[in-house]
């Protein structure tokens, strides 16, 4: 055949051994450089503007040395996990451990801020001023189907606050038993909403919150939901904008400026004079909070060696959950919402010290070819870790001296549009994150819709700690599942559980009797919340691993913003009085089925080096879930065969592409 003749001609003309392919589907930097033409990728036709792949060490004579120096910096400097990090002592270096701990401490403050809406904006029981507290107590014991709906407000976990739409009863003169309250928009609730002043029974441990301060009940109840999604909208914009800025100017400046401005806006929130000012300032508070969350996440990932990344990230998640569990006690201690808001923000003052303690990400400096700054930081770290210059076995410092004249090369996230594999991976993870966080509210609302039949869930603290316990159990399960199944296998398993719980709840329950239906609905809701929380969290972590260092914050921003859009559906549906809730659940259930298929397209990143530039990220390609047996031919054509078949490249171009031993999915042909 023509393909065979071209392959033979290409093999005889190349005159070199095929580069070995790594078993997990991602080529190591050296092999990636040898298996793809400089300045582009296979089959791109020169249209994609991506970084050139690192060239091999100059071992082929003066000509190869000249080409390597002109094309890319030394491979040794680009292999951060294999060369630079071991030279600095890895995570065993004392200073690196200190930096990791410094990324954990703010997670507690972040947890306080993320879960604050459950207390500041909880809709209390209310009754007409002067009517007496007995009315409130009577109404508090009878909860309607439309009362105590869940408000899901966190980007990283699943806090839950109950919002009662005036869950007080209309007292009747002819009966001692008050009737069920009318749902919002369905009745007038004249005995409460026609008053000019109200008294409130707040269930969150506060004497006064935002709702009671500005009487956000009855006709003004919609302002509560606007205030809730103002923080989420601020987070979404913050993830998108600060992510791009962090890839361009660095992680450290974005972190410090975010800390300064969250102190300004957060403390000003406590001084708000009306709900409009409160909502506006909460938007900017969320914007700054997003910058802190994103940069700390990226710094934590970039500090760690491959085998420690997941567990160190999970420790930060557990610290944030500690903030969730401590929040009710903090609210009971403060008693007033303004004091609570100030107490949540003030700990960020400690992060101002990070300007003198926390250095810029060395990995980012090396990836963007800022070798002058990288050299200074390496010398500083070696001094802190007491590393001897003789331990530089691979010669990192001599190679760094040769590259000091290079100009920095920074990349924006928009460059991912011209790639072949990288954009696909990021889009898949964005959809997974959107689905996981979006469908979580459907399960939470379904479970909390059974308060009349489950007395435990009538209590605010029972609701709150139920959500927190499910999130904690989900993170513990993630640690076990990811250890045995890897990132992709774990994400696939949790997405399948989410889809099953959703489909069974929507379809199977219609065939059950009412006595059995409610019990199974609660069970499916718990399983769904458990799995969907893991899907959202694991999608964010997966993106941090497969996105190259030069655009890591931008990629993380896209996935975290998608998670914010998923969470934004909760207050929007509540703003519309739960209209469209069933359709909302059906749409996300369909998305889970799509995500199950798309997850199979993702690579596996467990125990692999982080990609440093876009070209490295392009070589993070998919591997089959089940490895083929020895001697079995892979079903995918090699890249050389694909080039020949397309007719776009001649035999000479084939000789410069991937070797015959490297297949399209990164596996070596037997």
XYZ file of C-alpha atoms in Angstrom:
670
model
C 0.000 0.000 0.000
C 0.957 3.632 -0.412
C 0.990 4.179 3.316
C 3.411 1.305 3.853
C 5.756 2.548 1.114
C 5.749 6.035 2.606
C 6.428 4.658 6.061
C 9.348 2.636 4.761
C 10.710 5.679 2.964
C 10.272 7.814 6.061
C 11.931 5.202 8.269
C 14.935 4.815 5.967
C 15.341 8.585 5.629
C 15.059 9.432 9.287
C 17.938 7.249 10.444
C 17.174 7.428 14.143
C 15.682 5.263 16.850
C 12.031 5.758 17.749
C 11.427 7.699 20.953
C 9.916 5.628 23.745
C 6.402 6.522 24.769
C 5.467 6.770 28.375
C 3.031 4.155 29.536
C 0.408 6.525 30.910
C -0.051 8.412 27.668
C 1.922 11.577 28.480
C 5.325 11.804 26.893
C 8.223 12.989 29.057
C 9.744 16.327 28.057
C 12.748 14.814 26.339
C 10.723 12.384 24.277
C 8.158 15.044 23.502
C 10.888 17.179 22.029
C 12.172 14.336 19.920
C 8.790 13.217 18.700
C 7.287 16.458 17.402
C 8.541 19.148 15.018
C 9.752 22.369 16.590
C 7.403 25.312 16.651
C 4.154 23.393 16.231
C 2.269 20.134 16.572
C 1.427 17.331 14.259
C -1.282 18.083 11.763
C -1.729 21.740 12.770
C -0.700 23.141 9.455
C 1.217 25.917 11.187
C -1.961 27.709 12.240
C -1.750 27.049 15.997
C 0.372 29.501 17.954
C 1.850 27.311 20.652
C 5.205 27.257 22.298
C 7.980 25.218 20.683
C 8.771 21.914 22.296
C 12.058 21.674 24.175
C 14.878 20.293 22.105
C 17.098 17.396 23.091
C 20.422 17.949 24.782
C 23.112 18.901 22.290
C 24.507 15.473 21.601
C 24.339 15.398 17.850
C 27.189 17.745 17.009
C 27.626 21.494 16.549
C 24.613 21.856 14.289
C 22.189 20.338 16.798
C 23.681 22.458 19.575
C 23.110 25.650 17.604
C 19.525 24.713 16.773
C 18.764 23.814 20.400
C 20.090 27.125 21.698
C 18.056 29.069 19.144
C 14.820 27.116 19.553
C 14.276 26.550 23.264
C 16.022 26.686 26.622
C 17.778 23.656 28.002
C 15.625 20.605 28.626
C 17.118 20.391 32.104
C 15.572 23.717 33.091
C 12.157 22.811 31.681
C 12.102 19.520 33.607
C 11.196 21.171 36.907
C 9.907 18.079 38.727
C 12.811 15.937 37.565
C 15.731 18.361 37.936
C 15.057 21.642 39.749
C 12.789 20.390 42.542
C 15.105 17.511 43.601
C 18.032 19.950 43.647
C 16.097 22.121 46.138
C 15.366 19.135 48.340
C 11.832 18.447 47.081
C 9.115 18.720 49.676
C 11.685 17.538 52.214
C 13.258 20.973 52.178
C 12.312 22.785 55.365
C 11.371 26.024 53.633
C 9.079 24.285 51.127
C 7.223 22.670 54.021
C 6.786 26.067 55.625
C 5.344 27.477 52.400
C 2.876 24.592 52.107
C 1.667 25.189 55.666
C 1.265 28.873 54.833
C -1.115 27.911 52.021
C -3.200 25.824 54.454
C -3.765 28.480 57.131
C -5.827 30.912 54.977
C -8.135 28.030 54.000
C -9.775 28.424 57.436
C -10.491 32.110 56.768
C -11.746 31.260 53.285
C -14.108 28.693 54.797
C -15.583 31.362 57.069
C -16.186 33.717 54.127
C -17.663 31.076 51.842
C -20.233 29.922 54.402
C -21.123 33.328 55.820
C -24.255 33.727 53.649
C -25.905 30.871 55.527
C -25.907 33.116 58.623
C -25.960 36.672 57.330
C -28.868 36.079 54.938
C -30.879 33.331 56.593
C -34.596 34.112 56.322
C -35.910 34.132 59.928
C -39.403 33.491 61.243
C -41.261 36.787 61.593
C -44.501 38.128 63.060
C -46.145 41.496 63.430
C -44.579 43.780 65.981
C -46.535 43.631 69.230
C -48.364 40.392 68.353
C -46.257 38.424 70.842
C -43.761 35.664 70.416
C -46.420 32.973 70.743
C -47.401 33.581 67.141
C -43.860 32.968 65.998
C -43.551 29.807 68.045
C -46.763 28.417 66.646
C -45.644 29.131 63.130
C -42.187 27.694 63.742
C -43.645 24.291 64.579
C -45.624 24.027 61.334
C -43.510 24.109 58.227
C -45.054 24.220 54.786
C -43.821 22.506 51.675
C -42.458 25.843 50.437
C -40.627 26.636 53.651
C -37.026 25.978 54.580
C -35.607 25.762 51.099
C -31.873 25.213 50.767
C -29.499 27.957 49.743
C -26.198 26.612 48.423
C -23.588 29.379 48.441
C -20.050 27.877 48.577
C -17.521 27.351 45.483
C -15.511 24.672 47.149
C -18.002 22.732 49.405
C -21.760 22.379 50.220
C -22.986 24.652 53.007
C -26.706 24.754 53.388
C -28.911 27.320 55.029
C -32.639 27.120 55.414
C -34.652 30.053 54.126
C -38.150 30.241 55.532
C -40.586 32.340 53.547
C -42.449 33.743 56.502
C -43.052 30.380 58.141
C -45.510 31.857 60.578
C -49.146 30.897 60.554
C -52.256 32.995 60.190
C -53.799 32.740 63.620
C -57.479 31.948 63.563
C -59.995 32.974 66.245
C -62.042 29.817 65.755
C -59.281 27.246 66.080
C -56.249 26.706 68.256
C -54.385 24.939 65.430
C -52.910 27.412 62.948
C -53.286 26.596 59.247
C -50.315 25.829 57.026
C -48.631 28.999 55.721
C -49.227 29.916 52.114
C -46.272 29.567 49.752
C -44.708 32.825 48.489
C -46.650 34.212 45.584
C -49.603 31.894 46.321
C -51.181 33.705 49.247
C -51.209 37.126 50.857
C -50.290 36.092 54.417
C -52.181 39.227 55.496
C -51.581 38.834 59.221
C -47.825 39.251 58.645
C -47.199 41.107 55.391
C -49.700 43.911 56.007
C -47.779 45.007 59.094
C -45.596 48.078 59.174
C -43.076 46.550 61.588
C -42.049 43.010 62.440
C -40.339 41.046 65.140
C -37.996 38.235 64.136
C -36.965 34.863 65.413
C -33.494 34.202 63.986
C -32.405 30.566 64.121
C -28.682 30.960 63.381
C -27.486 32.154 66.784
C -27.533 35.832 65.826
C -29.667 38.482 67.483
C -29.825 40.442 64.238
C -28.903 39.636 60.639
C -29.205 41.422 57.300
C -32.822 40.340 56.779
C -34.030 41.595 60.136
C -32.026 44.833 59.959
C -33.646 46.027 56.728
C -36.944 44.069 56.919
C -36.267 41.945 53.830
C -39.527 40.017 54.069
C -42.759 39.859 52.102
C -42.442 42.275 49.152
C -38.735 42.819 49.846
C -37.830 39.132 50.158
C -36.411 39.059 46.611
C -33.574 41.334 47.743
C -32.238 38.494 49.891
C -31.651 36.361 46.797
C -30.021 39.265 44.970
C -27.646 39.651 47.910
C -26.909 35.921 47.808
C -25.904 35.716 44.196
C -23.974 39.006 44.330
C -21.205 37.131 46.159
C -21.331 34.291 43.612
C -21.222 36.665 40.643
C -18.231 38.392 42.215
C -16.497 35.037 42.592
C -17.172 34.147 38.948
C -15.739 37.392 37.603
C -12.860 37.184 40.047
C -11.864 33.692 38.917
C -11.872 34.696 35.261
C -10.009 37.992 35.618
C -7.511 37.259 38.402
C -6.621 33.950 36.726
C -5.471 35.718 33.570
C -3.626 38.374 35.572
C -1.834 35.758 37.691
C -0.503 34.065 34.562
C 0.828 37.384 33.292
C 2.248 39.206 36.345
C 2.679 36.284 38.746
C 0.897 34.576 41.612
C 2.392 36.616 44.434
C 1.249 40.131 43.343
C -2.312 38.912 42.695
C -2.436 37.230 46.105
C -1.226 40.299 47.975
C -3.471 42.777 46.149
C -6.470 40.475 46.666
C -5.744 40.393 50.398
C -5.507 44.175 50.603
C -8.778 44.781 48.769
C -10.747 42.069 50.569
C -9.820 43.816 53.812
C -11.127 47.096 52.424
C -14.370 45.774 50.903
C -15.020 43.135 53.555
C -14.807 45.538 56.465
C -16.882 48.095 54.572
C -19.642 45.479 54.179
C -20.083 45.576 57.958
C -20.723 49.340 57.686
C -23.405 49.072 54.986
C -26.345 51.465 55.402
C -28.786 49.629 53.128
C -29.140 46.351 51.292
C -28.035 47.862 47.967
C -24.713 48.906 49.448
C -24.420 45.484 51.109
C -24.983 43.599 47.836
C -22.591 45.807 45.874
C -19.788 45.456 48.391
C -20.366 41.689 48.616
C -19.725 41.501 44.872
C -16.298 43.080 45.282
C -15.610 40.973 48.346
C -16.305 37.864 46.271
C -14.066 39.177 43.486
C -11.122 39.538 45.869
C -11.872 36.245 47.598
C -11.640 34.515 44.220
C -8.129 35.896 43.710
C -7.023 34.498 47.069
C -8.582 31.072 46.484
C -7.175 30.710 42.983
C -3.607 31.850 43.649
C -3.269 29.751 46.807
C -4.555 26.701 44.926
C -2.033 27.208 42.131
C 0.866 27.893 44.520
C 0.034 24.766 46.504
C 0.052 22.609 43.372
C 3.278 24.121 42.038
C 5.179 23.621 45.287
C 4.559 19.875 45.497
C 6.238 16.878 43.863
C 3.957 14.567 41.844
C 3.265 12.059 44.607
C 2.158 14.650 47.190
C -0.068 16.993 45.202
C -3.426 15.392 45.905
C -3.038 14.781 49.621
C -1.734 18.314 50.225
C -4.681 19.753 48.317
C -7.101 17.626 50.324
C -5.587 18.854 53.604
C -6.466 22.401 52.512
C -10.037 21.227 51.799
C -10.294 19.731 55.279
C -9.077 22.996 56.819
C -11.770 24.887 54.889
C -14.348 22.396 56.176
C -13.136 23.107 59.702
C -14.206 26.683 59.041
C -17.617 25.380 57.985
C -18.028 23.377 61.194
C -16.843 26.276 63.387
C -19.062 28.881 61.749
C -22.188 28.279 63.922
C -20.131 28.726 67.086
C -18.599 31.899 65.691
C -22.068 33.268 64.912
C -23.333 32.439 68.394
C -20.291 34.181 69.870
C -20.723 37.370 67.826
C -24.532 37.681 68.131
C -24.651 40.529 65.582
C -24.130 40.210 61.843
C -21.837 43.247 61.622
C -19.523 41.876 64.303
C -19.576 38.484 62.570
C -18.652 40.022 59.206
C -15.774 41.965 60.740
C -14.524 38.892 62.603
C -14.558 36.855 59.363
C -12.488 39.433 57.470
C -9.992 40.537 60.125
C -7.899 37.300 60.056
C -6.865 38.196 56.513
C -4.686 40.883 58.112
C -2.214 38.108 58.905
C -1.778 37.477 55.186
C -0.206 40.905 54.733
C 2.922 39.310 56.177
C 3.044 37.017 53.126
C 4.615 39.846 51.116
C 7.851 39.362 53.038
C 7.518 35.607 53.621
C 6.029 34.063 50.497
C 8.151 34.162 47.315
C 6.952 34.007 43.731
C 6.313 30.566 42.269
C 9.699 29.285 41.076
C 7.982 26.871 38.713
C 6.164 29.755 37.021
C 9.392 31.777 36.739
C 11.149 28.854 35.048
C 8.234 28.086 32.721
C 7.991 31.709 31.564
C 11.800 31.848 31.067
C 12.405 34.540 33.705
C 15.743 32.969 34.488
C 17.309 36.019 36.149
C 14.604 36.099 38.829
C 14.628 32.300 39.000
C 18.355 32.262 39.727
C 17.968 34.673 42.644
C 15.109 32.635 44.064
C 17.022 29.353 43.708
C 19.967 30.807 45.596
C 17.600 32.052 48.287
C 15.903 28.652 48.613
C 19.179 26.733 48.705
C 20.358 29.034 51.485
C 17.127 28.529 53.451
C 17.280 24.737 52.993
C 21.047 24.589 53.616
C 21.563 22.841 50.278
C 25.200 22.351 49.266
C 26.206 23.370 45.711
C 27.767 19.929 45.311
C 24.284 18.388 45.414
C 23.570 19.891 42.000
C 24.367 16.614 40.262
C 22.482 17.418 37.070
C 24.077 20.831 36.682
C 21.006 23.051 37.028
C 22.932 26.198 37.963
C 25.466 26.004 35.095
C 22.632 25.561 32.615
C 20.769 28.442 34.215
C 23.779 30.719 33.798
C 23.756 30.052 30.056
C 20.113 31.088 29.686
C 20.139 34.365 31.630
C 20.008 36.454 28.457
C 16.672 35.021 27.345
C 13.625 37.249 27.262
C 10.584 36.199 29.334
C 7.873 34.404 27.413
C 4.437 34.789 29.016
C 1.267 33.234 27.657
C -2.428 34.116 27.999
C -5.195 31.554 28.378
C -6.630 32.541 24.974
C -3.717 30.657 23.374
C -5.462 27.431 24.313
C -7.937 28.039 21.486
C -5.266 27.092 18.945
C -4.456 23.752 20.564
C -5.759 20.326 19.691
C -6.010 18.415 22.996
C -5.626 21.019 25.724
C -8.784 22.997 24.994
C -10.768 19.759 24.882
C -9.531 18.711 28.330
C -10.355 22.099 29.863
C -13.840 22.213 28.312
C -14.634 18.702 29.553
C -13.599 19.641 33.094
C -15.592 22.886 32.925
C -18.736 20.938 32.019
C -18.042 18.428 34.804
C -17.592 21.218 37.343
C -20.749 23.005 36.189
C -22.770 19.780 36.382
C -21.413 18.657 39.748
C -22.046 21.923 41.572
C -25.285 22.631 39.703
C -27.007 19.324 40.401
C -25.935 19.416 44.057
C -28.631 21.974 44.805
C -31.251 19.714 43.196
C -30.375 16.899 45.588
C -30.212 19.253 48.582
C -33.598 20.784 47.802
C -35.117 17.319 47.292
C -33.867 16.076 50.653
C -34.867 19.205 52.554
C -38.340 19.037 51.011
C -39.277 16.345 53.538
C -39.088 18.357 56.783
C -42.658 17.525 57.757
C -41.858 13.804 57.775
C -38.294 14.047 59.089
C -38.408 16.042 62.359
C -34.605 16.157 62.628
C -34.390 18.327 59.530
C -36.666 21.009 60.987
C -33.718 22.408 62.911
C -31.342 24.850 61.236
C -28.269 23.277 62.808
C -29.375 19.796 61.760
C -29.682 21.032 58.167
C -26.342 22.785 58.298
C -24.345 19.963 59.843
C -25.997 17.377 57.607
C -24.645 19.208 54.587
C -21.233 19.629 56.192
C -21.047 15.948 57.154
C -21.910 14.823 53.628
C -19.162 17.069 52.233
C -16.664 15.703 54.759
C -17.564 12.105 53.920
C -17.233 12.916 50.225
C -13.689 14.248 50.657
C -12.667 11.224 52.721
C -14.013 8.924 50.008
C -12.129 10.922 47.368
C -8.846 10.234 49.136
C -9.427 6.477 48.976
C -10.897 6.291 45.488
C -8.276 8.493 43.829
C -5.499 6.482 45.449
C -6.682 3.245 43.826
C -8.416 4.423 40.632
C -6.489 7.587 39.803
C -7.902 10.975 38.857
C -9.835 9.923 35.773
C -11.162 6.676 37.247
C -12.282 8.421 40.434
C -14.008 11.212 38.520
C -15.766 8.663 36.321
C -16.964 6.635 39.322
C -18.394 9.644 41.149
C -20.083 10.930 37.984
C -21.728 7.543 37.430
C -23.022 7.592 41.022
C -24.371 11.113 40.487
C -26.136 10.099 37.282
C -27.657 6.990 38.851
C -28.922 8.885 41.894
C -30.427 11.581 39.692
C -32.100 9.258 37.184
C -33.485 6.954 39.859
C -34.870 9.887 41.792
C -36.539 11.350 38.709
C -37.890 8.123 37.218
C -38.088 5.200 39.607
C -39.777 7.047 42.453
C -42.893 7.696 40.366
C -43.690 3.977 40.523
C -43.422 3.727 44.319
C -46.028 4.226 46.989
C -45.909 7.404 49.046
C -44.761 5.594 52.168
C -41.676 4.215 50.413
C -41.104 7.107 48.029
C -39.971 9.651 50.618
C -37.456 7.281 52.197
C -35.868 6.385 48.870
C -35.877 10.016 47.765
C -33.888 11.034 50.852
C -31.464 8.127 50.295
C -30.915 9.039 46.641
C -30.472 12.701 47.604
C -27.754 11.865 50.115
C -25.931 9.683 47.570
C -26.298 12.409 44.945
C -24.935 15.162 47.200
C -22.089 12.891 48.261
C -21.074 12.075 44.664
C -21.718 15.496 43.104
C -19.530 17.229 45.683
C -16.691 14.866 44.790
C -17.245 15.491 41.067
C -16.946 19.258 41.488
C -13.893 19.157 43.747
C -12.061 16.552 41.684
C -12.707 18.443 38.436
C -10.969 21.524 39.837
C -7.975 19.520 41.021
C -7.761 17.588 37.745
C -7.647 20.868 35.809
C -4.815 22.175 37.994
C -2.734 19.109 37.104
C -3.230 18.911 33.341
C -3.122 22.652 32.608
C 0.414 23.897 31.799
C 2.148 26.154 34.308
C 2.187 29.125 31.938
C -1.655 29.202 31.882
C -2.520 27.229 35.024
C -4.317 30.070 36.808
C -6.302 30.894 33.689
C -7.410 27.277 33.291
C -8.268 27.036 36.989
C -10.256 30.240 36.669
C -12.378 28.771 33.873
C -13.223 25.618 35.837
C -13.899 27.483 39.093
C -16.070 30.003 37.239
C -18.038 27.093 35.752
C -18.562 25.807 39.290
C -19.831 29.261 40.255
C -22.331 29.212 37.380
C -23.584 25.856 38.642
C -24.091 27.219 42.149
C -25.715 30.362 40.773
C -28.724 28.351 39.612
C -29.828 27.838 43.243
C -30.570 31.480 44.220
C -31.946 32.215 40.732
C -34.529 29.425 41.005
C -35.405 30.501 44.530
C -35.819 34.048 43.268
C -38.439 32.706 40.843
C -40.248 30.875 43.657
C -38.891 27.426 42.680
C -40.452 27.650 39.211
C -38.589 25.457 36.740
C -36.967 23.364 39.454
C -37.989 20.032 37.907
C -36.708 21.074 34.469
C -33.515 22.276 36.141
C -32.991 18.799 37.606
C -33.723 17.073 34.277
C -31.212 19.233 32.390
C -28.423 18.523 34.847
C -29.303 14.823 34.876
C -28.817 14.755 31.096
C -25.513 16.589 31.525
C -24.256 13.826 33.813
C -24.715 11.298 30.999
C -22.767 13.506 28.600
C -20.023 13.972 31.175
C -19.618 10.209 31.644
C -18.726 9.896 27.955
C -16.475 12.973 27.938
C -14.462 11.857 30.977
C -13.138 8.954 28.897
C -11.354 11.520 26.697
C -9.274 12.862 29.595
C -5.682 11.776 30.317
C -4.487 10.301 33.605
C -2.207 12.633 35.578
C -1.492 10.593 38.705
C 2.222 10.591 39.669
C 3.121 12.501 36.494
C 5.146 15.693 36.171
C 3.169 18.872 35.708
C 3.224 20.214 32.131
C 5.201 23.449 32.011
C 4.288 24.950 28.633
C 1.468 24.485 26.140
C 3.438 21.985 24.095
C 3.840 19.753 27.156
C 0.133 20.049 27.836
C -0.636 18.937 24.308
C 1.229 15.683 24.931
C -0.989 14.841 27.901
C -3.116 12.536 25.773
C -5.631 9.859 26.563
C -4.739 6.300 27.427
C -7.224 3.390 27.363
C -8.850 2.523 30.678
C -7.613 -1.057 30.213
C -4.057 -1.419 28.886
C -3.735 -3.718 25.880
C -2.007 -7.048 26.224
C 1.523 -7.619 25.078
C 1.637 -8.336 21.371
C -1.797 -6.807 20.766
C -1.945 -4.112 18.105
C -3.521 -0.783 19.179
C -6.637 0.284 17.314
C -5.449 3.846 16.718
C -3.191 4.751 13.810
C 0.168 6.318 14.485
C 0.621 10.016 13.880
C 2.865 9.226 10.915
C 0.114 7.165 9.324
C -2.404 9.912 9.936
C -0.125 12.406 8.192
C 0.371 10.138 5.205
C -3.315 9.397 4.899
C -4.272 13.063 4.944
C -2.008 13.792 2.021
C -0.987 17.123 3.518
C 2.605 16.224 4.269
C 5.290 14.679 2.165
C 7.696 11.936 3.130
C 10.210 14.405 4.535
C 7.633 15.823 6.892
C 6.809 12.333 8.053
C 10.425 11.791 9.034
C 10.261 14.854 11.283
C 7.023 13.817 13.050
C 6.315 11.225 15.658
C 8.282 8.040 15.350
C 6.633 4.841 14.271
C 6.789 3.461 17.803
C 4.631 6.222 19.348
C 0.920 5.908 18.704
C -1.683 8.624 18.849
C -2.641 7.726 22.389
C 0.905 7.662 23.657
C 1.278 3.851 23.736
C 4.155 2.094 22.098
C 3.369 -0.210 19.190
C 4.368 -3.756 19.906
